[in-house]
Amino acid sequence: MLTPSVGGILVEENKVLLVKRKNPPCKGFWSIPGGRQKLGETASEAIVREMLEETGLVVEPIGVFGVIELIPNSPGEEHYVIIEFILRRVSGLLRAGSDAEDAQFFPLDKLPENTGLATREMVGELLNPGSAFLNKCCRYKVFHIEHLCEAV
């Protein structure tokens, strides 16, 4: 099943907002907040909703960072296509919400050990543009789900 999804990259004072995942895939790992897009909802509406649900923050999408695909291990599993937005905070106080055990800002160069591979690569790209993704203009990366939750 193909699942359109969104992610939100919010950087403030050289720190990136991450959530600790409450559910699979990657339960217990830190990652970029986001989730599934609903039928009839635009991707930008989806990321605003997901950020409010997961972090308590009202955000505004200001650009697209790139697209990530998560390829399933076997037939019948979900195949995610994730639009990763760059965000700015409009209002709200940070708190862990529905799908998150915790929500915190981390220095771009000091992520927790249990940060997922895709998140590490995206943050690495923020620190060193053009170093991790296939094309630094229009970022696009494919991960196999079996490798997604690998820690460093």
PDB file of C-alpha atoms in Angstrom:
ATOM      1  CA  MET A   1       0.000   0.000   0.000  1.00  0.00           C
ATOM      2  CA  LEU A   2       1.290   3.452  -0.938  1.00  0.00           C
ATOM      3  CA  THR A   3       1.015   5.964   1.908  1.00  0.00           C
ATOM      4  CA  PRO A   4       1.503   9.687   1.227  1.00  0.00           C
ATOM      5  CA  SER A   5       3.125  11.268   4.275  1.00  0.00           C
ATOM      6  CA  VAL A   6       4.736  14.476   5.503  1.00  0.00           C
ATOM      7  CA  GLY A   7       7.620  15.450   7.753  1.00  0.00           C
ATOM      8  CA  GLY A   8       8.516  18.793   9.286  1.00  0.00           C
ATOM      9  CA  ILE A   9      11.987  20.216   9.806  1.00  0.00           C
ATOM     10  CA  LEU A  10      11.956  23.001  12.373  1.00  0.00           C
ATOM     11  CA  VAL A  11      15.319  24.558  13.246  1.00  0.00           C
ATOM     12  CA  GLU A  12      15.618  27.266  15.888  1.00  0.00           C
ATOM     13  CA  GLU A  13      18.911  28.627  17.249  1.00  0.00           C
ATOM     14  CA  ASN A  14      20.903  25.873  15.467  1.00  0.00           C
ATOM     15  CA  LYS A  15      18.764  23.182  17.089  1.00  0.00           C
ATOM     16  CA  VAL A  16      16.404  20.808  15.291  1.00  0.00           C
ATOM     17  CA  LEU A  17      13.086  19.621  16.685  1.00  0.00           C
ATOM     18  CA  LEU A  18      12.820  15.836  17.033  1.00  0.00           C
ATOM     19  CA  VAL A  19      10.165  13.571  18.504  1.00  0.00           C
ATOM     20  CA  LYS A  20      10.717  10.224  20.181  1.00  0.00           C
ATOM     21  CA  ARG A  21       8.454   7.798  18.318  1.00  0.00           C
ATOM     22  CA  LYS A  22       5.742   6.084  20.372  1.00  0.00           C
ATOM     23  CA  ASN A  23       4.759   3.654  17.578  1.00  0.00           C
ATOM     24  CA  PRO A  24       6.436   1.525  14.866  1.00  0.00           C
ATOM     25  CA  PRO A  25       8.294   1.914  12.648  1.00  0.00           C
ATOM     26  CA  CYS A  26      11.266   2.942  14.773  1.00  0.00           C
ATOM     27  CA  LYS A  27       9.446   2.997  18.122  1.00  0.00           C
ATOM     28  CA  GLY A  28      11.719   4.635  20.708  1.00  0.00           C
ATOM     29  CA  PHE A  29      13.889   6.355  18.101  1.00  0.00           C
ATOM     30  CA  TRP A  30      14.173  10.119  17.632  1.00  0.00           C
ATOM     31  CA  SER A  31      12.968  11.404  14.285  1.00  0.00           C
ATOM     32  CA  ILE A  32      11.630  14.370  12.360  1.00  0.00           C
ATOM     33  CA  PRO A  33       7.960  14.877  13.353  1.00  0.00           C
ATOM     34  CA  GLY A  34       5.281  14.044  10.821  1.00  0.00           C
ATOM     35  CA  GLY A  35       2.790  11.449   9.703  1.00  0.00           C
ATOM     36  CA  ARG A  36       0.246  10.306   7.148  1.00  0.00           C
ATOM     37  CA  GLN A  37      -1.585  12.681   4.854  1.00  0.00           C
ATOM     38  CA  LYS A  38      -5.380  12.273   4.937  1.00  0.00           C
ATOM     39  CA  LEU A  39      -7.555  11.945   1.848  1.00  0.00           C
ATOM     40  CA  GLY A  40      -8.597  15.419   0.632  1.00  0.00           C
ATOM     41  CA  GLU A  41      -5.903  17.154   2.710  1.00  0.00           C
ATOM     42  CA  THR A  42      -3.042  19.001   1.039  1.00  0.00           C
ATOM     43  CA  ALA A  43       0.472  18.078   2.098  1.00  0.00           C
ATOM     44  CA  SER A  44       0.965  21.516   3.679  1.00  0.00           C
ATOM     45  CA  GLU A  45      -2.286  21.129   5.656  1.00  0.00           C
ATOM     46  CA  ALA A  46      -1.137  17.681   6.764  1.00  0.00           C
ATOM     47  CA  ILE A  47       2.179  18.912   8.181  1.00  0.00           C
ATOM     48  CA  VAL A  48       0.478  21.765  10.067  1.00  0.00           C
ATOM     49  CA  ARG A  49      -1.971  19.239  11.602  1.00  0.00           C
ATOM     50  CA  GLU A  50       0.703  16.642  12.374  1.00  0.00           C
ATOM     51  CA  MET A  51       3.002  19.181  14.050  1.00  0.00           C
ATOM     52  CA  LEU A  52       0.187  20.435  16.262  1.00  0.00           C
ATOM     53  CA  GLU A  53      -0.793  16.859  17.201  1.00  0.00           C
ATOM     54  CA  GLU A  54       2.768  15.664  17.889  1.00  0.00           C
ATOM     55  CA  THR A  55       4.441  18.765  19.324  1.00  0.00           C
ATOM     56  CA  GLY A  56       1.791  21.318  20.332  1.00  0.00           C
ATOM     57  CA  LEU A  57       3.313  23.841  17.920  1.00  0.00           C
ATOM     58  CA  VAL A  58       1.506  25.809  15.244  1.00  0.00           C
ATOM     59  CA  VAL A  59       3.825  26.012  12.244  1.00  0.00           C
ATOM     60  CA  GLU A  60       3.932  27.442   8.752  1.00  0.00           C
ATOM     61  CA  PRO A  61       5.564  25.548   5.873  1.00  0.00           C
ATOM     62  CA  ILE A  62       8.084  27.848   4.158  1.00  0.00           C
ATOM     63  CA  GLY A  63       9.556  25.407   1.641  1.00  0.00           C
ATOM     64  CA  VAL A  64      10.141  21.808   0.684  1.00  0.00           C
ATOM     65  CA  PHE A  65      13.398  20.245   1.853  1.00  0.00           C
ATOM     66  CA  GLY A  66      12.962  17.108  -0.230  1.00  0.00           C
ATOM     67  CA  VAL A  67      11.185  13.795  -0.695  1.00  0.00           C
ATOM     68  CA  ILE A  68      12.004  10.525   1.028  1.00  0.00           C
ATOM     69  CA  GLU A  69      10.674   7.097   0.146  1.00  0.00           C
ATOM     70  CA  LEU A  70      10.549   4.248   2.642  1.00  0.00           C
ATOM     71  CA  ILE A  71      10.493   0.987   0.725  1.00  0.00           C
ATOM     72  CA  PRO A  72       8.847  -2.009   2.441  1.00  0.00           C
ATOM     73  CA  ASN A  73      10.681  -5.232   3.223  1.00  0.00           C
ATOM     74  CA  SER A  74       7.932  -7.470   1.823  1.00  0.00           C
ATOM     75  CA  PRO A  75       4.801  -7.253  -0.300  1.00  0.00           C
ATOM     76  CA  GLY A  76       1.753  -6.013   1.586  1.00  0.00           C
ATOM     77  CA  GLU A  77       3.698  -3.667   3.883  1.00  0.00           C
ATOM     78  CA  GLU A  78       3.319   0.092   3.583  1.00  0.00           C
ATOM     79  CA  HIS A  79       5.452   2.061   1.117  1.00  0.00           C
ATOM     80  CA  TYR A  80       5.763   5.657   2.354  1.00  0.00           C
ATOM     81  CA  VAL A  81       6.413   8.692   0.162  1.00  0.00           C
ATOM     82  CA  ILE A  82       7.253  11.567   2.519  1.00  0.00           C
ATOM     83  CA  ILE A  83       7.383  15.245   1.587  1.00  0.00           C
ATOM     84  CA  GLU A  84       9.790  16.898   4.046  1.00  0.00           C
ATOM     85  CA  PHE A  85       8.901  20.546   4.694  1.00  0.00           C
ATOM     86  CA  ILE A  86      11.024  23.326   6.159  1.00  0.00           C
ATOM     87  CA  LEU A  87       8.913  25.039   8.833  1.00  0.00           C
ATOM     88  CA  ARG A  88       8.811  28.119  10.984  1.00  0.00           C
ATOM     89  CA  ARG A  89       7.049  28.325  14.335  1.00  0.00           C
ATOM     90  CA  VAL A  90       3.995  30.566  14.480  1.00  0.00           C
ATOM     91  CA  SER A  91       2.945  29.871  18.078  1.00  0.00           C
ATOM     92  CA  GLY A  92       2.547  27.209  20.734  1.00  0.00           C
ATOM     93  CA  LEU A  93       4.476  25.624  23.568  1.00  0.00           C
ATOM     94  CA  LEU A  94       6.490  22.478  22.931  1.00  0.00           C
ATOM     95  CA  ARG A  95       4.995  19.281  24.369  1.00  0.00           C
ATOM     96  CA  ALA A  96       4.898  15.634  23.304  1.00  0.00           C
ATOM     97  CA  GLY A  97       1.548  14.808  21.717  1.00  0.00           C
ATOM     98  CA  SER A  98      -0.383  11.863  20.281  1.00  0.00           C
ATOM     99  CA  ASP A  99       2.304   9.775  18.534  1.00  0.00           C
ATOM    100  CA  ALA A 100       5.313  11.029  20.477  1.00  0.00           C
ATOM    101  CA  GLU A 101       6.844   9.881  23.768  1.00  0.00           C
ATOM    102  CA  ASP A 102       8.868  13.093  23.944  1.00  0.00           C
ATOM    103  CA  ALA A 103       9.646  16.207  21.881  1.00  0.00           C
ATOM    104  CA  GLN A 104      12.872  18.216  22.204  1.00  0.00           C
ATOM    105  CA  PHE A 105      15.233  20.474  20.308  1.00  0.00           C
ATOM    106  CA  PHE A 106      18.755  19.078  19.795  1.00  0.00           C
ATOM    107  CA  PRO A 107      21.907  20.792  18.505  1.00  0.00           C
ATOM    108  CA  LEU A 108      22.339  19.974  14.816  1.00  0.00           C
ATOM    109  CA  ASP A 109      25.732  18.410  15.530  1.00  0.00           C
ATOM    110  CA  LYS A 110      24.737  16.480  18.698  1.00  0.00           C
ATOM    111  CA  LEU A 111      21.803  14.181  17.990  1.00  0.00           C
ATOM    112  CA  PRO A 112      20.853  11.407  20.432  1.00  0.00           C
ATOM    113  CA  GLU A 113      22.387   7.977  19.749  1.00  0.00           C
ATOM    114  CA  ASN A 114      18.973   6.475  18.990  1.00  0.00           C
ATOM    115  CA  THR A 115      18.228   8.855  16.119  1.00  0.00           C
ATOM    116  CA  GLY A 116      17.023   7.091  12.973  1.00  0.00           C
ATOM    117  CA  LEU A 117      19.105   6.876   9.817  1.00  0.00           C
ATOM    118  CA  ALA A 118      16.841   9.049   7.639  1.00  0.00           C
ATOM    119  CA  THR A 119      16.766  11.788  10.304  1.00  0.00           C
ATOM    120  CA  ARG A 120      20.563  11.662  10.683  1.00  0.00           C
ATOM    121  CA  GLU A 121      20.997  12.073   6.930  1.00  0.00           C
ATOM    122  CA  MET A 122      18.557  14.990   6.740  1.00  0.00           C
ATOM    123  CA  VAL A 123      20.215  16.798   9.641  1.00  0.00           C
ATOM    124  CA  GLY A 124      23.614  16.072   8.084  1.00  0.00           C
ATOM    125  CA  GLU A 125      22.359  17.753   4.930  1.00  0.00           C
ATOM    126  CA  LEU A 126      21.362  20.821   6.982  1.00  0.00           C
ATOM    127  CA  LEU A 127      24.924  21.003   8.338  1.00  0.00           C
ATOM    128  CA  ASN A 128      26.664  20.242   5.021  1.00  0.00           C
ATOM    129  CA  PRO A 129      24.371  21.023   2.065  1.00  0.00           C
ATOM    130  CA  GLY A 130      24.867  18.706  -0.885  1.00  0.00           C
ATOM    131  CA  SER A 131      26.719  16.026   1.072  1.00  0.00           C
ATOM    132  CA  ALA A 132      24.116  13.334   1.732  1.00  0.00           C
ATOM    133  CA  PHE A 133      21.266  13.450  -0.761  1.00  0.00           C
ATOM    134  CA  LEU A 134      21.416  12.556  -4.439  1.00  0.00           C
ATOM    135  CA  ASN A 135      20.812  16.074  -5.712  1.00  0.00           C
ATOM    136  CA  LYS A 136      21.344  19.135  -3.536  1.00  0.00           C
ATOM    137  CA  CYS A 137      18.774  21.170  -5.473  1.00  0.00           C
ATOM    138  CA  CYS A 138      15.862  18.722  -5.250  1.00  0.00           C
ATOM    139  CA  ARG A 139      16.662  16.287  -2.470  1.00  0.00           C
ATOM    140  CA  TYR A 140      15.421  12.743  -2.996  1.00  0.00           C
ATOM    141  CA  LYS A 141      16.446   9.665  -1.044  1.00  0.00           C
ATOM    142  CA  VAL A 142      15.243   6.085  -0.770  1.00  0.00           C
ATOM    143  CA  PHE A 143      15.590   4.048   2.419  1.00  0.00           C
ATOM    144  CA  HIS A 144      14.642   0.420   2.931  1.00  0.00           C
ATOM    145  CA  ILE A 145      12.518   0.192   6.070  1.00  0.00           C
ATOM    146  CA  GLU A 146      14.714  -2.606   7.471  1.00  0.00           C
ATOM    147  CA  HIS A 147      17.622  -0.112   7.705  1.00  0.00           C
ATOM    148  CA  LEU A 148      15.622   2.911   8.834  1.00  0.00           C
ATOM    149  CA  CYS A 149      15.948   2.356  12.582  1.00  0.00           C
ATOM    150  CA  GLU A 150      19.664   1.696  12.664  1.00  0.00           C
ATOM    151  CA  ALA A 151      21.519   3.788  15.213  1.00  0.00           C
ATOM    152  CA  VAL A 152      25.117   4.883  14.771  1.00  0.00           C
TER     153      VAL A 152
END
